[in-house]
CSV table of C-alpha atoms in Angstrom, one decimal:
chain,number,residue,atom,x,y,z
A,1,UNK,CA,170.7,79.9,92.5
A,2,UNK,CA,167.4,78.5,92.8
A,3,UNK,CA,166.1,76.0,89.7
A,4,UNK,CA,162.9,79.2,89.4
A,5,UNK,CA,165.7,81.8,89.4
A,6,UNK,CA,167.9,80.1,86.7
A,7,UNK,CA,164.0,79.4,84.8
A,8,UNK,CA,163.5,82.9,84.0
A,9,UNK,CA,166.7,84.0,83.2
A,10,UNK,CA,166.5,81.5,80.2
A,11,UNK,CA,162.7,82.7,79.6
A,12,UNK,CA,163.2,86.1,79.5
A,13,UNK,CA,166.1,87.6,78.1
A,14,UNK,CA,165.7,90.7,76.2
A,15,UNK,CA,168.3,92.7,74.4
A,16,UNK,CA,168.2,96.5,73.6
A,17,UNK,CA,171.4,97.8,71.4
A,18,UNK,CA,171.1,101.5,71.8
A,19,UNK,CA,174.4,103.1,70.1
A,20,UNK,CA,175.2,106.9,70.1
A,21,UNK,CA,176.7,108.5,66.8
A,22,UNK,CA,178.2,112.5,66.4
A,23,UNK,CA,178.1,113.6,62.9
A,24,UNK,CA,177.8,117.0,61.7
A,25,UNK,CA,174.9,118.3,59.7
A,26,UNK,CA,174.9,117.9,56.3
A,27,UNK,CA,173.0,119.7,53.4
A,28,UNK,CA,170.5,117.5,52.1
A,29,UNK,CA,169.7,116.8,48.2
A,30,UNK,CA,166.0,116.5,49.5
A,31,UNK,CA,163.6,116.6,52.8
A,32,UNK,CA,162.2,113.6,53.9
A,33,UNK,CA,159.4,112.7,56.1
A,34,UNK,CA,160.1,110.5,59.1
A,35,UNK,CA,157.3,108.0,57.6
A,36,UNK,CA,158.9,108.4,54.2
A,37,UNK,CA,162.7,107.1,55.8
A,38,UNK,CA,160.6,104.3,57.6
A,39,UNK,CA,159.5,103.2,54.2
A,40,UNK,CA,163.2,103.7,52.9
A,41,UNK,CA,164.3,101.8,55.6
A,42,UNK,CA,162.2,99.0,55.4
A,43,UNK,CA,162.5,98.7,51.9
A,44,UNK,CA,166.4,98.5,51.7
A,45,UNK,CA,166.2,96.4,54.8
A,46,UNK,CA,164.5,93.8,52.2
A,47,UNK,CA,166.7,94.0,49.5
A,48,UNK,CA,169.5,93.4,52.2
A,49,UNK,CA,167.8,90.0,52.9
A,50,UNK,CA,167.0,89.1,49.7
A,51,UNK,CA,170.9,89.3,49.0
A,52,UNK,CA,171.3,86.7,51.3
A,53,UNK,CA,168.3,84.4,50.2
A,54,UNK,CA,166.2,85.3,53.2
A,55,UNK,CA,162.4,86.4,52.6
A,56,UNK,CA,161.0,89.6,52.5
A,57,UNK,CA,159.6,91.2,55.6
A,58,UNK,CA,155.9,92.6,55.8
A,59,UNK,CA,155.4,95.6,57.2
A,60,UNK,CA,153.0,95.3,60.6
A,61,UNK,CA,150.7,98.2,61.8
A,62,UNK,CA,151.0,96.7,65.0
A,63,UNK,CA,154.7,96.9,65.4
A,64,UNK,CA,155.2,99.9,63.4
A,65,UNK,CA,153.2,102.0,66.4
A,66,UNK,CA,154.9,99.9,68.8
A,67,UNK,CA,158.7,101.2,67.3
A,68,UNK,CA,156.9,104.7,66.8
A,69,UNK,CA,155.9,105.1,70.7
A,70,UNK,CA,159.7,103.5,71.4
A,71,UNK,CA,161.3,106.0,69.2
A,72,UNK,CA,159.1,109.2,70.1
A,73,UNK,CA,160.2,107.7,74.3
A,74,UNK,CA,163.7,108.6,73.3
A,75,UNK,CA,164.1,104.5,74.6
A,76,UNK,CA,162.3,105.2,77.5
A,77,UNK,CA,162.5,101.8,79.5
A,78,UNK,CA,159.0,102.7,81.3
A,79,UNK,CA,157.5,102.2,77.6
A,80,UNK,CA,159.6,99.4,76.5
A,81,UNK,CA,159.0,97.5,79.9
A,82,UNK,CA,155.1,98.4,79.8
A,83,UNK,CA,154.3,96.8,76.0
A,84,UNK,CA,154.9,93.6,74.1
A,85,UNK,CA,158.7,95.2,73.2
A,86,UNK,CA,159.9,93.6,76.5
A,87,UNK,CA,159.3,90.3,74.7
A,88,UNK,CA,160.3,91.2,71.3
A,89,UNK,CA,163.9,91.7,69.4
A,90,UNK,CA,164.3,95.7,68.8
A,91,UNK,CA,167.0,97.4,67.2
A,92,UNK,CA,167.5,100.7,68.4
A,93,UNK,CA,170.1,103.5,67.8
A,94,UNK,CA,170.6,107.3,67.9
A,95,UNK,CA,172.2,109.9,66.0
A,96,UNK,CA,173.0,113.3,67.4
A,97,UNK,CA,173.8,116.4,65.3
A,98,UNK,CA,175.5,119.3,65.8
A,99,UNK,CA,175.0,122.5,64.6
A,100,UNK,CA,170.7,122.7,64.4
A,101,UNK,CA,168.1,120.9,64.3
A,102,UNK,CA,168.1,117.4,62.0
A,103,UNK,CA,166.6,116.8,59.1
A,104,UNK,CA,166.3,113.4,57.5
A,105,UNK,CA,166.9,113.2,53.5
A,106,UNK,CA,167.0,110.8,50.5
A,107,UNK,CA,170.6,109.6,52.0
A,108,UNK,CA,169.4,108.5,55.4
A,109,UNK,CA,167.8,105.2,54.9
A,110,UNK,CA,171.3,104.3,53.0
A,111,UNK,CA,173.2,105.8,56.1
A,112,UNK,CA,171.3,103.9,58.7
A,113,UNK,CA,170.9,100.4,56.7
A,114,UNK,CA,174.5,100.8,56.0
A,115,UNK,CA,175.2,101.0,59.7
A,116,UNK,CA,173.4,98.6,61.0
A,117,UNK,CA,174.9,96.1,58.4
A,118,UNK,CA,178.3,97.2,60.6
A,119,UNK,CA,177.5,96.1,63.9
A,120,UNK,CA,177.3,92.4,64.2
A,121,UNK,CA,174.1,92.9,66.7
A,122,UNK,CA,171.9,95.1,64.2
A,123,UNK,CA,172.7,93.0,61.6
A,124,UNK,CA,171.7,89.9,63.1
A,125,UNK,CA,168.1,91.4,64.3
A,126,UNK,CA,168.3,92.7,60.9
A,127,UNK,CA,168.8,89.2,59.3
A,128,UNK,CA,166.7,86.4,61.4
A,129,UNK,CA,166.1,83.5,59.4
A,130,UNK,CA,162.7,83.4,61.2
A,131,UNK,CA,161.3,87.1,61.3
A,132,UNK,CA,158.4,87.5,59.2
A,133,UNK,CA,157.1,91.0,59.8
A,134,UNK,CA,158.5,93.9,61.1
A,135,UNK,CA,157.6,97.7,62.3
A,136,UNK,CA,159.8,100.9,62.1
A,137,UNK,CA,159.5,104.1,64.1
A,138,UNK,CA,161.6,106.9,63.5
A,139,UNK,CA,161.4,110.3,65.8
A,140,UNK,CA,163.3,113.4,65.7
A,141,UNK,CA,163.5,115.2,69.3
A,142,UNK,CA,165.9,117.9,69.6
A,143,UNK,CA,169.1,117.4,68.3
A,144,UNK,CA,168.4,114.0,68.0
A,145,UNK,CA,167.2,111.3,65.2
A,146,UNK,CA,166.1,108.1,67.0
A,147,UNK,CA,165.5,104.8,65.0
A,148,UNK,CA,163.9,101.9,66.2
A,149,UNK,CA,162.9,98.8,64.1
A,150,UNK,CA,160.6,96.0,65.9
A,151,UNK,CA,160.8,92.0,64.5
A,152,UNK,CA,157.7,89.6,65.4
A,153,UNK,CA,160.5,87.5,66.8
A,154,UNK,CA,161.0,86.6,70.4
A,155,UNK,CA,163.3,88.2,72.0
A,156,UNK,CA,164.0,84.8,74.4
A,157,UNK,CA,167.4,83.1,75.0
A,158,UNK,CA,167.0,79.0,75.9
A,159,UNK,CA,169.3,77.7,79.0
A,160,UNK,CA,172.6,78.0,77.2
A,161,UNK,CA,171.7,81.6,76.1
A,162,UNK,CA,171.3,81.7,72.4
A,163,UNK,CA,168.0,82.8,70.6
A,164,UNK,CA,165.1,80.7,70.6
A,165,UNK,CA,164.0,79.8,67.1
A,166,UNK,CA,160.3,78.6,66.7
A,167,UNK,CA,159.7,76.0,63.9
A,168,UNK,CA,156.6,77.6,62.2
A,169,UNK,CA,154.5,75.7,59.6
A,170,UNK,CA,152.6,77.8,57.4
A,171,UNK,CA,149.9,74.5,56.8
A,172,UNK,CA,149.2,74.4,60.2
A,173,UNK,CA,145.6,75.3,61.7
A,174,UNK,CA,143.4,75.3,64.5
A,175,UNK,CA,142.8,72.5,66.3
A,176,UNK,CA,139.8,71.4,68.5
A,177,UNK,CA,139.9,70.9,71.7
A,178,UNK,CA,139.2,67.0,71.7
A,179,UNK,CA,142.3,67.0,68.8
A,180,UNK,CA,144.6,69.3,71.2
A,181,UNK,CA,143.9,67.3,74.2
A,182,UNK,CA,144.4,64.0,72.5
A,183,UNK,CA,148.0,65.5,70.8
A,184,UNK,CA,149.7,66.5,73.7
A,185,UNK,CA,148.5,63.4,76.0
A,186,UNK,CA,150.2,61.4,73.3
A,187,UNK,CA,153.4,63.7,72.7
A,188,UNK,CA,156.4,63.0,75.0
A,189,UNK,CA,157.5,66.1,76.0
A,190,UNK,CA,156.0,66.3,79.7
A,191,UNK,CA,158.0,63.3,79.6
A,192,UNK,CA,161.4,65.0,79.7
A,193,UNK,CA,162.9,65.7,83.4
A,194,UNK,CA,163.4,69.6,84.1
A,195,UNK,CA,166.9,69.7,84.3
A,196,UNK,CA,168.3,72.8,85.7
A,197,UNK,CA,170.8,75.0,83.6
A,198,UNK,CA,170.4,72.2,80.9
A,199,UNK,CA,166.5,71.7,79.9
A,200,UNK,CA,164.5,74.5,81.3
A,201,UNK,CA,160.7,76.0,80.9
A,202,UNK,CA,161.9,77.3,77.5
A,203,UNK,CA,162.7,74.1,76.3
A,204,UNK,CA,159.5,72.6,77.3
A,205,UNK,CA,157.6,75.4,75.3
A,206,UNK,CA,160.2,75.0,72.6
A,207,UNK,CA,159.6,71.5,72.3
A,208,UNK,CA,155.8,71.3,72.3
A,209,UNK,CA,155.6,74.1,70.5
A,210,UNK,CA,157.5,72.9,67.1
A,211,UNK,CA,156.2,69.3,67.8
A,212,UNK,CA,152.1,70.9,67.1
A,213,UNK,CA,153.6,73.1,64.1
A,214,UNK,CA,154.8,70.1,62.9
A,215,UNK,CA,151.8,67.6,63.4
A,216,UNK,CA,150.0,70.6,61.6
A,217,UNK,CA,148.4,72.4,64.8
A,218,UNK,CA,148.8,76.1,65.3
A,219,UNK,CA,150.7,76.7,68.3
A,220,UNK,CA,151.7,79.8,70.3
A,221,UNK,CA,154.8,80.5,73.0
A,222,UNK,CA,153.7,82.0,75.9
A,223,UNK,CA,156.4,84.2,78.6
A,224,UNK,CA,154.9,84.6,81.8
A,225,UNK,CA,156.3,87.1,84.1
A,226,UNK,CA,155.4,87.1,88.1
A,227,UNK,CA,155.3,89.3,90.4
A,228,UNK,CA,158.2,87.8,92.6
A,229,UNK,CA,161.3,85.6,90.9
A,230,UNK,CA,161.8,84.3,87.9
A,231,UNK,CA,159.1,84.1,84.9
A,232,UNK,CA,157.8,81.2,82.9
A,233,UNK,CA,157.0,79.9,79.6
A,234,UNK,CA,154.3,77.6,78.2
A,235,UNK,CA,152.2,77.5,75.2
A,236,UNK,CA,148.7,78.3,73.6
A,237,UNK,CA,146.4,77.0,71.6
A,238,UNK,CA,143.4,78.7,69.9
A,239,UNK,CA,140.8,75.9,69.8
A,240,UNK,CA,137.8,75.6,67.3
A,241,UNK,CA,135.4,75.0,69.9
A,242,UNK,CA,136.8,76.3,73.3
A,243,UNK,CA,138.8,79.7,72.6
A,244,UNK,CA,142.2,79.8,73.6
A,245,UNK,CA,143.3,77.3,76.1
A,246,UNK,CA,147.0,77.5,77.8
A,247,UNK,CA,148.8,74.0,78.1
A,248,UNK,CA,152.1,73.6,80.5
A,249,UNK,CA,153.9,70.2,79.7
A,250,UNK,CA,156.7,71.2,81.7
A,251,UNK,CA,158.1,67.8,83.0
A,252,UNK,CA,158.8,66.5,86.8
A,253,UNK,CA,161.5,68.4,88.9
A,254,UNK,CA,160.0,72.2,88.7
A,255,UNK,CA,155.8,72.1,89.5
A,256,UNK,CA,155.1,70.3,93.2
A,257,UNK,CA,151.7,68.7,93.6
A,258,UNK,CA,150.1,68.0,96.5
A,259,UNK,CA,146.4,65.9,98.2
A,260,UNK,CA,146.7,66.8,101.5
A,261,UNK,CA,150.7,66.2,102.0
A,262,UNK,CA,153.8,66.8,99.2
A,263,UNK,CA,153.8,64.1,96.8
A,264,UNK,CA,157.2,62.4,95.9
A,265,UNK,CA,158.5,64.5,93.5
A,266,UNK,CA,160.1,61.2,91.8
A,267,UNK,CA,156.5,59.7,91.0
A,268,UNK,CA,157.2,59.1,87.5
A,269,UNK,CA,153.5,57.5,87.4
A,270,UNK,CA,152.5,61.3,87.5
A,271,UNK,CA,151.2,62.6,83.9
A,272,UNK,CA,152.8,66.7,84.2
A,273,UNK,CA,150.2,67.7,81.0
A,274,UNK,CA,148.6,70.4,82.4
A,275,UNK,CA,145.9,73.3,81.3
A,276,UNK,CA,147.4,76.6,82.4
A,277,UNK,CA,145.0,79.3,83.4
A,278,UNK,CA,146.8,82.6,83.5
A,279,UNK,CA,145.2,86.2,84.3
A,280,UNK,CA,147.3,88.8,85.5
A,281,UNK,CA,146.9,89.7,89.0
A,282,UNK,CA,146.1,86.5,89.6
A,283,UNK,CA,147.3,83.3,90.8
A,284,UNK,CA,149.3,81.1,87.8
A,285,UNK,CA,146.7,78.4,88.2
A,286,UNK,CA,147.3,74.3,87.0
A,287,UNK,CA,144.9,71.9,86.5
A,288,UNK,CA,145.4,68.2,84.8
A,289,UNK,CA,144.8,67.5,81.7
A,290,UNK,CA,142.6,64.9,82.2
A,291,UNK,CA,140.4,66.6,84.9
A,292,UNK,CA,139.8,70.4,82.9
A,293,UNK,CA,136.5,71.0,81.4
A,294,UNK,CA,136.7,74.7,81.3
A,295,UNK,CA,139.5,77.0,80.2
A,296,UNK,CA,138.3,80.4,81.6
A,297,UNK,CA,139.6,81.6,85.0
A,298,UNK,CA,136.8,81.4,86.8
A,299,UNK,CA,136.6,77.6,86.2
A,300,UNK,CA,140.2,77.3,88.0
A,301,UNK,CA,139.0,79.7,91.1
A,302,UNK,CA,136.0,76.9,91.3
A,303,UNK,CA,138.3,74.3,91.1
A,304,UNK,CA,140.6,75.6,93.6
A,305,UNK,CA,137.7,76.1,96.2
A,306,UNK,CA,136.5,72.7,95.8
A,307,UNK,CA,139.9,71.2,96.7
A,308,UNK,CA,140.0,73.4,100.2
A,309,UNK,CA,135.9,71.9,100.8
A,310,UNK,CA,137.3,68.6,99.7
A,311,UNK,CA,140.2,69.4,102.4
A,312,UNK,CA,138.0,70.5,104.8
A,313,UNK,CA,135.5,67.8,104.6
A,314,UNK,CA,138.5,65.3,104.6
A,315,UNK,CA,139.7,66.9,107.8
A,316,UNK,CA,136.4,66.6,109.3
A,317,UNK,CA,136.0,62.6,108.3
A,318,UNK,CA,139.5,62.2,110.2
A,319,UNK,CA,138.2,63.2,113.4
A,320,UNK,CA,134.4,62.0,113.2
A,321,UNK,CA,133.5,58.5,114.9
A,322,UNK,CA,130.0,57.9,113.9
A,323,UNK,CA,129.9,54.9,111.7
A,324,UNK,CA,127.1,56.1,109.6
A,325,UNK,CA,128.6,59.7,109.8
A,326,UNK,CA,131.9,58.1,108.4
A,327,UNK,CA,129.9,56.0,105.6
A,328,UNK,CA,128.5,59.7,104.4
A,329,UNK,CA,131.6,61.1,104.6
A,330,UNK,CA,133.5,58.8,103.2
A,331,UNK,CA,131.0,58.6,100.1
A,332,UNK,CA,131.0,62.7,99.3
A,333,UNK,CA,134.5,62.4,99.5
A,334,UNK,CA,135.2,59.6,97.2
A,335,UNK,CA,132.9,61.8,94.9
A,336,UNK,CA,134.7,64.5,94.7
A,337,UNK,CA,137.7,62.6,94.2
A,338,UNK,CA,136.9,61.2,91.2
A,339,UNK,CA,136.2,64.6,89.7
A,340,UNK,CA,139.0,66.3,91.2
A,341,UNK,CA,141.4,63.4,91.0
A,342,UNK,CA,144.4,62.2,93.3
A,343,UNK,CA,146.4,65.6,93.6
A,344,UNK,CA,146.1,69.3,92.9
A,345,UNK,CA,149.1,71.4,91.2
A,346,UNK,CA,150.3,74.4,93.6
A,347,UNK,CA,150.5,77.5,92.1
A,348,UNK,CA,153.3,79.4,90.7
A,349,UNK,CA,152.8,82.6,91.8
A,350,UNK,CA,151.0,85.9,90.6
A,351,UNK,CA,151.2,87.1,87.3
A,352,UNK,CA,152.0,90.5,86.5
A,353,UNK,CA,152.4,90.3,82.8
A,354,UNK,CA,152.3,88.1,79.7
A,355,UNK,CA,152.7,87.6,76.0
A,356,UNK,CA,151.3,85.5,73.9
A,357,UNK,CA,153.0,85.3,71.0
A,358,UNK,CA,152.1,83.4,67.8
């Protein structure tokens, strides 16, 4: 398997428990609403982590329409795979009744807490150390109750498949873009080899990511998905002065970089800090650290066309003869080079989708 293929198994795992249960109906002390067992839910859900000295959950608009639409889908993979629940933990589970139509009452939220406790997969969504917030949707369609409950947690596995876990500092804030900029040229972790089936893009945006927290900037975890092989990951920053720039630090052995021919891929004098510019539909575009000015995408399309003049114009002082025509040449060229630098990163293919998650 190809070092890309293994990459994006280990960015983009994403796990689904969907369980069926039979029970027959039984006479209720007291009709709920669905919003009302929601609430039950993620109240008891709560209590279950406070017993285990784990903090309370908020309860996020966001992800409580996000479970809603899952639930009301009957787990419909076209919604999951076409929102942010392909990148996030979900539990998810079904009860179907016989003998009419369900109705939920003041026992359900017990019931369904209770049951998830049970299976060791629920229960560990249920109890992540580093979930914050959470979203619950619960639908009733036919004969069926479906339950789905939404984490602001990735839903990523790193290269030996267990969970990534993002070290988040609540002190940490916004940097600037000269602060950003001078923190990652000085941080170490484009420094690391990319070591297939051991240290992978996920570990790169791991690493960065908790080395900002903990240096007090605010950092985001980026999945990238593209429209053929594996996906990606990197990381974002929302700067005070620039908006949100994208920063790739993954180390030598997966991005090739070229000036005309392939560079050696061993060139350790190569700095792999690199501002991302991502836009789906779009080439996954790379430009040095050192040599961005501008963070939008049309910045990168500009940069990419002056490359192919420079590779024109460098093509063209290869086959002139003219001394003073040489001199010219050779002049504009050397120009440009110092703006554009000694290599360009190739591309990494088109994006289709991403998530930016903070």
């Amino acid at each position: 398997m190809s070092q890309r293929a293994i990459s994006g198994i280990a960015c983009l795992v994403v796990i689904v428990v969907s369980l069926v249960l039979l029970s027959s109906c039984v006479t209720p002390s007291a009709i709920l609403t669905v919003a009302e067992v929601e609430g039950e839910i993620y109240r008891q859900v709560n209590e279950e982590r406070q017993k285990v000295g784990l903090t309370d959950l908020d309860r996020d608009p966001a992800l409580d329409e996000l479970a809603r639409q899952y639930s009301a889908s009957e787990f419909s993979k076209a919604v999951e795979q076409s929102s942010e629940l392909v990148y996030l933990l979900c539990n998810s589970w079904r009860v179907t009744y016989s003998g009419g139509a369900p109705k939920v009452h003041e026992e359900t939220a017990r019931e369904q807490v209770d049951y998830c406790l049970e299976n060791n997969d629920l229960r560990q969504a249920m109890l992540r150390s580093d979930a914050r917030a959470t979203g619950l949707g619960v639908a009733i369609v036919g004969d069926t109750v479906y339950y789905a409950q939404v984490f602001d947690v990735l839903n990523v596995a790193d290269e030996h498949g267990d969970p990534v876990r993002l070290y988040e500092n609540a002190q940490s804030r916004d940097p600037s873009w000269e602060q950003l900029r001078g923190f990652v040229l000085n941080d170490d972790t484009d420094e690391q080899p990319y070591i297939l089936n051991s240290f992978v893009c996920t570990s790169f945006a791991t690493m960065l990511h908790d080395s900002a927290e903990a240096a007090g900037i605010r950092a985001a975890y980026v999945s990238v998905d593209f429209g053929d092989g594996p996906g990606h990951a990197l990381n974002a920053f929302n700067t005070t002065d620039q908006g949100l720039v994208y920063i790739d630090s993954t180390g030598q052995g997966l991005n090739t970089a070229t000036s005309g021919m392939t560079l050696d891929g061993q060139d350790t004098t190569m700095d792999y800090d690199k501002v991302a510019y991502v836009a789906i539909g779009n080439e996954y575009g790379l430009i040095s650290l050192d040599r961005a000015s501008a963070f939008d995408y049309e910045f990168y399309e500009q940069w990419r066309q002056q490359w192919e003049d420079y590779k024109a114009k460098a093509r063209i002082y290869e086959q002139t003869s003219d001394p003073a025509e040489l001199r010219t040449l050779r002049e504009e060229l050397e120009a440009q080079a110092s703006i554009l630098g000694k290599y360009r990163w190739d591309p990494m293919g088109t994006v289709t989708n991403f998530y930016v998650h903070w």
